[in-house]
Amino acid sequence: MGHRPASTALRGMLAAAVVVGSGAVGLLWDSLPAGTPTNRTVEITARSFAFDPAILRARVGDTLTLRFASLDVVHGFYLEGYDVDVTIEPLRREVEVRHPGGPEVELAEEVTLTLDRSGKYRYRCSKTCGAMHPFMLGELIVEPNRLLPASAGLSVGLLLAGVVLVVPGREEARDGRG
Amino acid sequence: MAAVEPGAKRSGVDLAAAIPPFGRLLRRRWFPQALALPLLALLVLFLATGWWGTPVGNRNGLVVFVWILWWFLLIAVLVPFGARAWCGVCPIPTVGEWLQRRTLFGVRAEDPRDHREGPGHRVGRNRYRGLGRRWPRRLANLWSQNLAFLGLATFSPVLLTSPLASAVAIGAMVLVATAVALVFRQRTFCRYLCPVGGFLGLYAMGSTLAVRSRNASVCADCREKSCLAGSERAWGCPWLEYPSRLERNNACGLCFECVSACPHENMSLFLRAPFSDRRLRGWDEAFKAFLMLGLALAYSVVYLGPRGELKSAARGLATGDWLGFLGFAGGLWILALLVVPGVFLGAARAGRRLAAAPVPLRDLALAGAAALVPFGLLVWIAFSVPLVLANGSYVVAAASDPFGRGWDLFGTSALGWTPVVPHWTPWIQAVLVLAGQAAGLRAGWLETLATVADRRRAIAAFAPTAGALGATALLFLALFVG
Ligand SMILES: [Cu+2]
């Protein structure tokens, strides 16, 4: 029973290579040529307990100008990874903009963001607005979101590596058992 | 894990032997039960904050401490690294257990040949108060716990956000645990009724800690069987297990009675590789694994997803949106009891055909479901990570003001909502999902190989389940990362 140590080590290395390779293929999958960065204005509407748009897609390098409105009570707009926290009052164009990294607070009608980091960032309500407040969130996807194809590649790689690890070797195949 | 041959040494690190002071602590009768007392005081405090404190969930000590701090410590730390250590110190059954024992740290032991009648009833060498009934055999499985947990999960949108509802639910658990302790013997409630206990037992299989016998031949020669029957040193296993024969973590509550009881010092606590217990023993356990996976999926969509309609529907019970609530509850139950089991039972059936394996479908399905123990645990941790990264600061603030009445006990109540590296969430979640997939593939494969015996047939038999697991992992990656 069992494999000889050399073949076990070889299988292990091959399996690891398969996993890493699949992850790498996943990474390359998304390297489409980047378009020219665009400038967009997006209206973010908050209500209990959702943001509209719920999912915001953009490309790295794009500039987003965000304007805000609340349909009911006071909500917040905290963007993960971007040091922006906005307080949105109902029936008011002006919002209070805070940068959690620093002390200054300013009033503004819009917030301009240059998307210099790719990936998935959630925007969360930062002002207690009711029961489901801790779960009030939306998603900013800044393409290329490389983690998705890379992790999907790794996931497929795990299945392939499993095959490499368990298929019977030649000798085992001959006597029909593992 | 195969049974240990008589005389064989157990694999893993024997912690009581490796760290003698720790071994002495494990043999103390008051450890770890004494820790339940301060936790009972905290439980009473939090029930009070739930009852009388602010109705705003994220400012109420009960909601914040139980559903953010306790939940995260439980699923991400205690279960993977400490098995059911929580059960060893849980304050919920403490009152009932005291009513049975009528002593905090003492033991009531007597000679079983002594036929004098006393108050209460005798189990082995120990005397307990209460009726001491045995739990009905038909109910001696996880089905009650499966239903209870699904029920709690259905009301989770209210429980997680309403301090009063949480207080009522947890208070009711204490009452039921106490009542059950008066009628049935020992930890019947924890073993067969506690909704939390069911999934703790399942996922504790993967834990790196395990109470086991050191040397099977010592147990084979043992006449006293104090781990089972109790002695003047300790109570017999409160969990209705036979500790010297433990081969899985599922029903071990880490009370260490057996470690204290054994006159041969043959019971110990072992540190071992993760995901060592693999064998599922019945449909009740397989369905526990299925429904926990279904709930992780549903929760990830509803709580972590961006869809506000789903969140409103989930809370329909509190807002009068009956249709929405019915949709949420129906979706949850269909996903947990039909879709996930359907996928994995279908995969087992397909594998059985592919392999032409002369093995009952049940055995193959249970072997495949073994994959969902590591995978389920890790996706539950992945689901829980953003809850603490984003909302952990509520715990610090509520510690100073648990009732939400403007107190400032530790000077932290003014701390605003401060997420900590929330943008790392997708990375951490991707690693957890992939690790869960790898560990799940290994567990399911090893169990299938042990069931089918023939390697080539086992590959064919496991292939559809491996595919279903891979597809599920991709689904979670799409939710968490995409
Ligand atoms: Cu809000």
XYZ file of C-alpha atoms and ligand atoms in Angstrom:
661
model
C 0.000 0.000 0.000
C 1.001 3.648 -0.394
C 3.288 5.187 -2.959
C 7.030 5.210 -2.888
C 8.226 8.415 -1.186
C 9.780 9.779 -4.393
C 6.548 9.512 -6.340
C 4.561 10.991 -3.434
C 6.857 14.017 -3.360
C 6.610 14.324 -7.127
C 2.821 14.206 -7.007
C 2.821 16.802 -4.235
C 4.981 19.154 -6.278
C 2.900 18.599 -9.386
C -0.291 19.254 -7.424
C 1.141 22.475 -5.994
C 2.209 23.541 -9.478
C -1.306 22.869 -10.789
C -2.839 25.033 -8.049
C -0.398 27.897 -8.556
C -0.726 27.625 -12.344
C -4.514 27.783 -12.235
C -4.350 30.807 -9.970
C -1.962 32.489 -12.414
C -4.255 31.708 -15.367
C -7.055 33.306 -13.364
C -4.939 36.417 -12.849
C -4.166 36.743 -16.577
C -7.807 36.121 -17.499
C -8.749 39.676 -16.620
C -5.842 41.586 -18.117
C -7.941 43.267 -20.772
C -6.503 46.445 -22.194
C -7.600 49.287 -19.943
C -9.791 51.878 -21.629
C -9.188 55.576 -21.219
C -10.125 56.673 -17.708
C -13.555 58.233 -17.573
C -15.149 60.908 -15.486
C -18.612 60.114 -14.182
C -21.135 61.680 -11.886
C -23.127 59.217 -9.808
C -26.168 60.007 -7.734
C -26.178 57.903 -4.526
C -29.621 57.601 -2.992
C -29.896 56.220 0.525
C -32.991 54.830 2.202
C -33.523 52.362 5.035
C -31.763 49.948 4.455
C -30.263 50.187 0.994
C -28.224 52.316 -1.348
C -29.137 52.975 -4.949
C -27.116 51.976 -6.928
C -26.578 48.838 -4.869
C -23.573 47.913 -7.002
C -21.328 50.502 -8.590
C -18.828 49.330 -11.231
C -15.855 51.345 -12.470
C -12.303 50.908 -13.736
C -9.153 51.782 -11.903
C -8.090 55.299 -12.909
C -11.678 56.487 -13.327
C -12.852 59.552 -11.489
C -16.212 59.423 -9.765
C -18.101 62.480 -8.682
C -20.603 61.396 -6.062
C -23.718 63.341 -5.159
C -25.980 62.204 -2.365
C -29.613 62.172 -1.312
C -31.573 60.486 1.447
C -35.190 59.474 0.965
C -36.037 59.085 4.642
C -33.737 59.604 7.654
C -30.100 60.576 8.194
C -27.771 58.000 6.649
C -24.032 57.742 6.200
C -21.802 56.711 3.314
C -18.532 55.218 4.475
C -16.393 53.828 1.654
C -14.040 51.026 2.691
C -10.441 51.549 1.659
C -10.980 55.164 0.522
C -10.992 57.206 3.725
C -14.327 58.882 3.014
C -17.290 59.142 5.365
C -20.274 61.251 4.366
C -23.332 62.196 6.410
C -26.448 62.482 4.272
C -29.444 64.418 5.584
C -32.869 64.119 3.990
C -33.983 66.994 1.758
C -30.519 68.478 1.660
C -28.029 68.669 -1.198
C -25.112 69.554 1.011
C -23.440 66.751 2.877
C -20.915 66.636 5.688
C -17.687 65.017 4.494
C -15.241 63.512 6.939
C -11.954 61.756 6.301
C -11.586 59.204 9.111
C -7.796 59.450 8.706
C -7.803 63.153 9.614
C -9.741 65.625 11.729
C -11.130 68.021 9.101
C -14.842 68.092 8.332
C -16.228 69.993 5.376
C -19.586 70.741 3.848
C -19.855 69.973 0.160
C -22.387 69.202 -2.578
C -20.272 66.461 -4.091
C -17.305 64.231 -3.362
C -14.768 63.508 -6.066
C -12.851 60.246 -5.907
C -10.023 59.073 -8.131
C -10.165 55.301 -8.071
C -6.523 54.422 -7.547
C -7.114 51.018 -5.911
C -8.760 48.139 -7.711
C -10.857 45.486 -6.029
C -14.108 45.230 -4.113
C -14.975 47.923 -1.575
C -18.224 48.096 0.325
C -19.938 51.342 1.142
C -21.687 51.157 4.444
C -24.151 53.324 6.262
C -22.260 55.002 9.084
C -25.151 56.672 10.918
C -27.418 54.456 13.008
C -30.627 54.582 10.999
C -32.739 51.706 12.288
C -32.805 47.996 12.951
C -30.956 46.728 9.875
C -28.487 49.628 9.884
C -25.406 47.434 10.514
C -26.237 45.554 7.311
C -27.009 48.575 5.107
C -24.363 48.478 2.412
C -23.525 48.645 -1.271
C -20.586 47.494 -3.377
C -18.037 49.458 -5.383
C -16.235 47.118 -7.779
C -13.130 48.725 -9.216
C -12.010 46.632 -12.193
C -9.793 44.770 -12.672
C -10.977 42.960 -9.549
C -8.108 40.483 -9.839
C -8.910 38.635 -6.636
C -12.046 37.117 -8.202
C -10.518 35.381 -11.248
C -7.381 34.510 -9.291
C -9.302 32.857 -6.450
C -11.659 31.170 -8.919
C -8.565 29.844 -10.700
C -7.170 28.555 -7.420
C -10.508 26.890 -6.676
C -10.462 25.036 -10.000
C -6.777 24.294 -9.402
C -7.632 22.578 -6.113
C -9.934 20.169 -7.974
C -7.259 19.444 -10.592
C -4.621 19.004 -7.875
C -6.934 16.549 -6.164
C -7.000 14.477 -9.357
C -3.189 14.564 -9.535
C -2.960 13.404 -5.930
C -5.430 10.532 -6.075
C -5.190 8.889 -9.518
C -3.502 5.492 -9.163
C 0.070 5.254 -10.455
C 1.074 2.747 -13.139
C 1.827 -0.125 -10.788
C -1.355 0.424 -8.817
C -3.350 0.582 -12.026
C -1.904 -2.780 -13.075
C -3.042 -4.625 -10.000
C -6.218 -2.599 -9.908
C -6.093 -1.156 -6.418
C -4.659 1.775 -4.496
C -10.181 8.228 12.635
C -9.594 4.552 13.243
C -10.013 3.161 16.719
C -6.768 3.064 18.635
C -5.366 -0.448 18.960
C -4.901 -1.650 22.510
C -1.543 -0.498 23.751
C -1.119 1.989 20.915
C -0.140 5.540 21.758
C -2.496 8.226 20.534
C -1.199 10.646 17.947
C -1.114 14.338 18.781
C 0.373 16.188 21.716
C -0.812 15.083 25.147
C -1.235 18.535 26.685
C -1.675 17.329 30.266
C 1.634 15.445 30.047
C 3.465 18.135 28.079
C 2.483 20.916 30.502
C 2.229 19.335 33.995
C 0.641 22.377 35.712
C -2.039 22.367 33.010
C -2.554 18.648 33.599
C -3.070 19.316 37.321
C -5.540 22.077 36.482
C -7.516 19.716 34.219
C -7.838 17.245 37.092
C -9.280 19.867 39.452
C -13.029 19.347 39.835
C -13.778 23.056 39.718
C -12.107 23.504 36.339
C -13.574 24.664 34.050
C -17.039 24.756 35.688
C -16.046 27.642 37.969
C -15.701 29.850 34.893
C -19.428 29.425 34.251
C -20.181 31.510 37.367
C -18.776 34.857 36.176
C -20.308 34.081 32.778
C -23.654 33.511 34.493
C -23.319 36.938 36.122
C -22.585 38.435 32.675
C -25.550 36.555 31.212
C -27.855 38.056 33.846
C -26.396 41.501 33.171
C -26.913 41.138 29.429
C -30.441 39.803 29.843
C -31.092 42.939 31.881
C -29.582 45.207 29.214
C -31.687 43.436 26.597
C -34.832 43.848 28.661
C -34.364 47.352 30.052
C -31.702 48.871 27.811
C -31.955 50.850 24.607
C -33.945 49.209 21.797
C -31.227 50.293 19.343
C -29.443 46.998 18.612
C -25.973 48.316 17.849
C -25.889 50.304 21.108
C -27.252 47.566 23.359
C -24.819 45.428 25.365
C -26.754 42.212 24.800
C -26.892 42.436 21.006
C -23.370 43.772 20.650
C -21.634 41.404 23.077
C -23.547 38.273 22.140
C -24.033 38.648 18.388
C -20.733 40.339 17.538
C -18.127 39.421 20.168
C -19.367 36.053 21.468
C -20.439 34.805 18.058
C -17.114 35.664 16.454
C -15.008 34.222 19.273
C -17.149 31.091 19.188
C -17.063 30.351 15.465
C -13.618 31.688 14.580
C -11.569 30.836 17.684
C -13.247 28.487 20.158
C -14.667 25.927 17.718
C -11.615 25.535 15.460
C -9.068 25.633 18.280
C -11.042 24.614 21.354
C -13.769 22.227 20.147
C -16.804 22.598 22.458
C -14.829 24.475 25.123
C -17.724 26.920 25.202
C -20.029 24.106 26.413
C -17.668 23.491 29.333
C -18.224 27.026 30.638
C -21.640 27.901 29.161
C -23.840 29.532 31.836
C -27.157 28.488 30.258
C -27.333 25.021 31.924
C -25.589 26.110 35.151
C -28.737 26.569 37.237
C -30.229 23.268 36.090
C -26.994 21.430 36.732
C -26.806 22.858 40.250
C -30.408 21.748 40.873
C -29.364 18.222 39.844
C -26.154 18.169 41.869
C -26.983 20.498 44.776
C -23.306 21.292 45.080
C -21.120 23.648 43.114
C -17.781 21.899 43.114
C -18.423 18.815 45.257
C -19.403 15.311 44.158
C -22.142 13.047 45.552
C -20.850 9.510 45.287
C -22.020 6.273 46.838
C -21.412 2.565 46.503
C -23.758 1.161 43.822
C -24.185 -2.022 45.930
C -25.650 0.123 48.672
C -29.405 -0.237 48.184
C -30.510 2.503 50.568
C -33.051 4.814 49.036
C -32.076 8.468 48.918
C -33.580 11.600 47.419
C -33.443 11.866 43.655
C -31.839 9.168 41.560
C -28.529 7.460 41.045
C -26.530 7.250 37.806
C -23.494 5.004 38.195
C -21.900 5.982 41.496
C -23.356 9.498 41.593
C -26.588 10.675 43.132
C -28.578 13.465 41.502
C -31.818 15.237 42.356
C -34.610 15.503 39.819
C -36.542 12.801 38.004
C -33.517 11.522 36.088
C -35.502 10.232 33.124
C -33.715 8.948 30.074
C -34.213 10.936 26.857
C -36.445 8.941 24.441
C -34.367 6.906 22.010
C -36.317 8.161 19.021
C -35.229 11.708 19.868
C -31.639 10.822 20.705
C -30.247 12.461 17.567
C -29.702 15.893 16.068
C -33.119 16.368 14.456
C -34.559 18.467 17.287
C -31.456 20.629 17.214
C -31.611 20.908 13.431
C -35.179 22.203 13.617
C -34.442 24.465 16.591
C -31.498 26.079 14.832
C -33.412 26.542 11.601
C -36.167 28.158 13.670
C -33.712 30.538 15.335
C -32.167 31.306 11.948
C -35.592 32.190 10.566
C -36.023 34.777 13.304
C -32.376 35.906 13.140
C -33.193 39.219 11.432
C -35.227 40.128 14.516
C -32.906 38.457 17.054
C -29.787 40.136 15.684
C -31.326 43.588 15.713
C -33.756 43.616 18.624
C -32.348 43.493 22.173
C -35.735 42.566 23.619
C -36.194 39.623 21.234
C -32.661 38.434 22.043
C -33.328 38.665 25.775
C -36.570 36.705 25.427
C -34.914 34.001 23.294
C -31.869 33.576 25.543
C -33.980 33.790 28.702
C -36.272 31.103 27.286
C -33.235 28.900 26.637
C -32.210 29.218 30.296
C -35.738 28.315 31.440
C -36.021 25.334 29.120
C -32.529 24.103 30.066
C -33.454 24.316 33.753
C -36.810 22.575 33.298
C -35.248 19.797 31.212
C -32.567 19.310 33.886
C -35.303 18.640 36.467
C -36.933 15.926 34.374
C -34.132 14.354 32.373
C -30.686 13.277 33.460
C -27.477 15.283 33.334
C -26.814 17.359 30.201
C -29.740 16.020 28.155
C -30.634 19.594 27.154
C -27.139 20.380 25.850
C -26.837 17.074 24.088
C -30.218 16.829 22.377
C -32.006 20.184 22.527
C -29.653 23.174 22.578
C -29.877 24.775 19.131
C -26.277 25.981 19.367
C -24.980 22.616 20.567
C -25.912 20.887 17.315
C -23.595 22.824 15.062
C -20.914 23.182 17.743
C -20.756 19.373 17.863
C -20.565 19.077 14.093
C -17.864 21.673 13.584
C -15.927 20.655 16.719
C -15.035 17.537 14.724
C -12.505 19.714 12.940
C -11.016 21.169 16.106
C -7.374 20.934 17.051
C -8.310 19.972 20.648
C -9.754 16.633 21.714
C -10.388 14.803 24.984
C -9.359 11.181 24.507
C -7.969 8.220 26.422
C -4.199 7.967 26.435
C -3.803 4.236 26.157
C -6.630 1.923 25.141
C -5.193 -1.078 26.964
C -5.389 0.759 30.286
C -9.104 1.308 29.619
C -9.539 -2.333 28.572
C -8.122 -3.462 31.927
C -9.992 -0.818 33.930
C -12.549 -2.115 36.430
C -13.860 1.154 37.856
C -14.981 2.868 34.605
C -15.134 6.065 36.620
C -15.262 8.203 33.464
C -18.675 6.685 32.759
C -19.996 5.856 36.213
C -18.424 8.656 38.227
C -16.528 8.310 41.467
C -15.929 10.242 44.643
C -13.460 12.348 42.634
C -15.789 13.477 39.846
C -19.176 13.052 38.208
C -19.722 10.488 35.497
C -19.747 11.974 32.002
C -22.540 14.594 32.071
C -22.825 14.317 28.286
C -24.043 10.696 28.383
C -20.903 9.588 26.559
C -18.450 6.813 27.395
C -15.314 8.963 27.538
C -12.723 6.193 27.344
C -14.163 5.230 23.952
C -14.390 8.759 22.526
C -13.244 8.811 18.907
C -15.040 11.981 17.829
C -15.485 15.404 19.369
C -19.209 15.756 18.583
C -20.730 15.125 22.000
C -17.796 16.026 24.240
C -18.491 19.213 26.183
C -14.935 19.606 27.509
C -16.018 19.552 31.143
C -12.989 17.364 31.981
C -14.985 15.324 34.513
C -13.465 12.194 32.984
C -9.953 13.616 33.298
C -10.638 14.248 36.995
C -12.438 10.925 37.466
C -9.976 8.474 35.921
C -8.000 6.737 38.693
C -5.335 5.758 36.137
C -4.871 9.276 34.815
C -5.579 7.797 31.416
C -7.841 10.577 30.096
C -6.195 13.669 28.680
C -6.555 16.619 26.375
C -4.782 16.284 23.041
C -3.576 18.876 20.550
C -3.906 17.434 17.071
C -4.107 18.255 13.369
C -7.223 20.155 12.264
C -10.105 18.225 10.647
C -9.093 14.909 12.202
C -12.607 13.571 12.955
C -14.350 12.871 9.678
C -16.945 10.149 9.977
C -20.591 11.251 10.046
C -22.860 8.707 11.661
C -26.347 9.393 10.371
C -28.692 11.455 8.249
C -29.271 13.788 11.188
C -25.584 14.760 11.124
C -25.475 14.993 7.326
C -28.526 17.271 7.360
C -26.911 19.393 10.056
C -24.001 19.884 7.639
C -26.364 20.593 4.723
C -28.511 23.093 6.555
C -25.569 24.940 8.075
C -24.129 25.358 4.562
C -27.503 26.522 3.238
C -27.787 29.083 6.043
C -24.242 30.359 5.455
C -25.180 30.895 1.819
C -28.476 32.620 2.616
C -26.921 34.830 5.297
C -24.094 35.833 2.969
C -26.639 36.994 0.405
C -29.019 38.725 2.836
C -26.670 40.246 5.430
C -23.464 40.784 3.433
C -25.027 41.436 0.054
C -26.057 44.850 -1.297
C -29.760 44.043 -1.812
C -31.907 46.160 0.469
C -35.196 44.471 -0.545
C -33.918 41.206 0.941
C -33.009 42.917 4.205
C -36.423 44.523 4.468
C -38.159 41.232 3.653
C -36.057 39.379 6.236
C -37.250 41.797 8.906
C -40.840 41.618 7.694
C -41.878 39.937 10.922
C -41.124 43.125 12.841
C -42.505 45.541 10.254
C -45.677 43.724 9.206
C -44.345 42.799 5.757
C -45.753 39.279 6.052
C -45.318 38.398 2.419
C -41.680 39.474 2.527
C -41.033 37.499 5.691
C -42.738 34.439 4.226
C -40.493 34.740 1.177
C -37.381 35.008 3.345
C -38.376 32.123 5.626
C -39.486 29.958 2.714
C -36.280 30.666 0.818
C -34.206 29.801 3.881
C -35.983 26.504 4.532
C -36.034 25.459 0.876
C -32.330 26.242 0.508
C -31.363 24.488 3.749
C -33.612 21.430 3.540
C -34.102 20.894 -0.198
C -31.563 22.634 -2.427
C -28.288 21.950 -0.602
C -29.234 18.376 0.413
C -30.572 17.810 -3.112
C -27.291 18.877 -4.707
C -25.094 16.749 -2.461
C -27.394 13.719 -2.365
C -27.697 13.954 -6.143
C -23.898 14.054 -6.375
C -23.602 10.977 -4.150
C -26.162 9.143 -6.260
C -24.372 10.082 -9.497
C -21.067 8.972 -7.963
C -22.543 5.646 -6.982
C -23.672 5.065 -10.592
C -20.377 6.200 -12.091
C -18.406 3.932 -9.811
C -20.864 1.044 -9.981
C -19.954 0.834 -6.320
C -21.681 -1.903 -4.319
C -22.098 0.472 -1.391
C -25.381 1.735 0.098
C -26.243 5.266 -1.023
C -26.456 6.317 2.612
C -22.822 5.394 3.285
C -21.627 7.230 0.197
C -23.755 10.286 0.964
C -22.442 10.470 4.543
C -18.878 10.109 3.257
C -19.446 12.964 0.824
C -21.106 15.120 3.482
C -17.900 14.790 5.523
C -16.518 17.361 3.061
C -19.025 19.909 4.357
C -17.673 19.853 7.914
C -14.401 21.720 7.210
C -15.943 23.660 4.335
C -18.982 24.714 6.359
C -16.898 25.811 9.327
C -14.585 27.923 7.181
C -17.366 29.612 5.186
C -19.116 30.448 8.469
C -15.899 32.062 9.680
C -15.638 33.875 6.340
C -19.198 35.148 6.755
C -18.407 36.364 10.275
C -15.152 38.212 9.489
C -16.717 41.412 8.074
C -19.150 41.580 10.994
C -16.278 42.157 13.425
C -14.016 44.155 11.108
C -16.835 46.581 10.329
C -18.755 46.588 13.605
C -16.282 45.468 16.275
C -16.017 49.030 17.575
C -19.615 48.783 18.813
C -18.336 46.281 21.397
C -15.811 48.756 22.779
C -18.407 51.529 22.964
C -21.148 49.329 24.474
C -18.764 48.051 27.171
C -18.915 51.523 28.709
C -22.644 51.941 28.191
C -24.332 48.512 27.947
C -27.838 49.895 28.573
C -27.385 52.754 26.102
C -28.293 55.312 28.772
C -25.366 57.653 28.453
C -23.070 55.925 30.978
C -19.325 55.947 30.473
C -17.906 53.190 32.674
C -14.526 52.821 30.958
C -14.333 56.085 29.051
C -15.003 54.393 25.708
C -18.673 55.138 25.152
C -17.932 58.137 22.938
C -16.006 55.970 20.480
C -17.807 56.320 17.195
C -18.280 53.584 14.666
C -14.719 52.744 13.580
C -14.251 49.938 11.041
C -10.855 48.241 11.216
C -9.287 47.313 7.846
C -12.716 46.470 6.385
C -11.232 46.446 2.867
C -9.183 43.353 3.745
C -12.465 41.420 3.978
C -12.503 39.899 0.453
C -8.895 38.731 0.780
C -9.470 37.047 4.126
C -12.710 35.513 2.865
C -11.100 34.160 -0.320
C -8.348 32.467 1.710
C -10.923 30.928 4.067
C -13.156 29.642 1.255
C -10.198 28.090 -0.579
C -8.818 26.528 2.614
C -12.299 25.163 3.331
C -12.522 23.716 -0.169
C -9.106 22.036 0.162
C -9.851 20.604 3.604
C -13.331 19.565 2.470
C -11.981 17.768 -0.605
C -9.502 15.906 1.582
C -12.096 14.909 4.198
C -14.683 13.814 1.633
C -12.100 11.886 -0.377
C -10.644 10.025 2.602
C -14.118 9.076 3.828
C -15.204 7.965 0.348
C -12.017 5.917 -0.038
C -12.641 4.292 3.346
C -16.240 3.544 2.313
C -15.618 2.220 -1.197
C -12.182 0.646 -0.492
C -11.244 0.375 -4.179
C -9.257 3.455 -5.222
C -10.484 3.750 -8.795
C -14.105 3.249 -7.828
C -13.642 5.770 -5.039
C -12.412 8.387 -7.519
C -15.510 7.922 -9.668
C -17.740 7.855 -6.601
C -16.308 11.093 -5.177
C -15.930 13.037 -8.452
C -19.498 14.467 -8.555
C -19.318 15.511 -4.887
C -15.931 17.150 -5.488
C -17.495 19.008 -8.411
C -20.461 20.124 -6.303
C -18.105 21.316 -3.575
C -16.014 23.206 -6.154
C -19.144 24.834 -7.580
C -20.263 25.835 -4.083
C -16.839 27.325 -3.381
C -17.069 29.342 -6.610
C -20.513 30.561 -5.561
C -19.141 31.781 -2.216
C -16.177 33.420 -3.978
C -18.598 35.213 -6.298
C -20.565 36.459 -3.278
C -17.587 37.446 -1.142
C -15.098 38.675 -3.744
C -17.123 39.499 -6.875
Cu -28.587 54.046 7.087
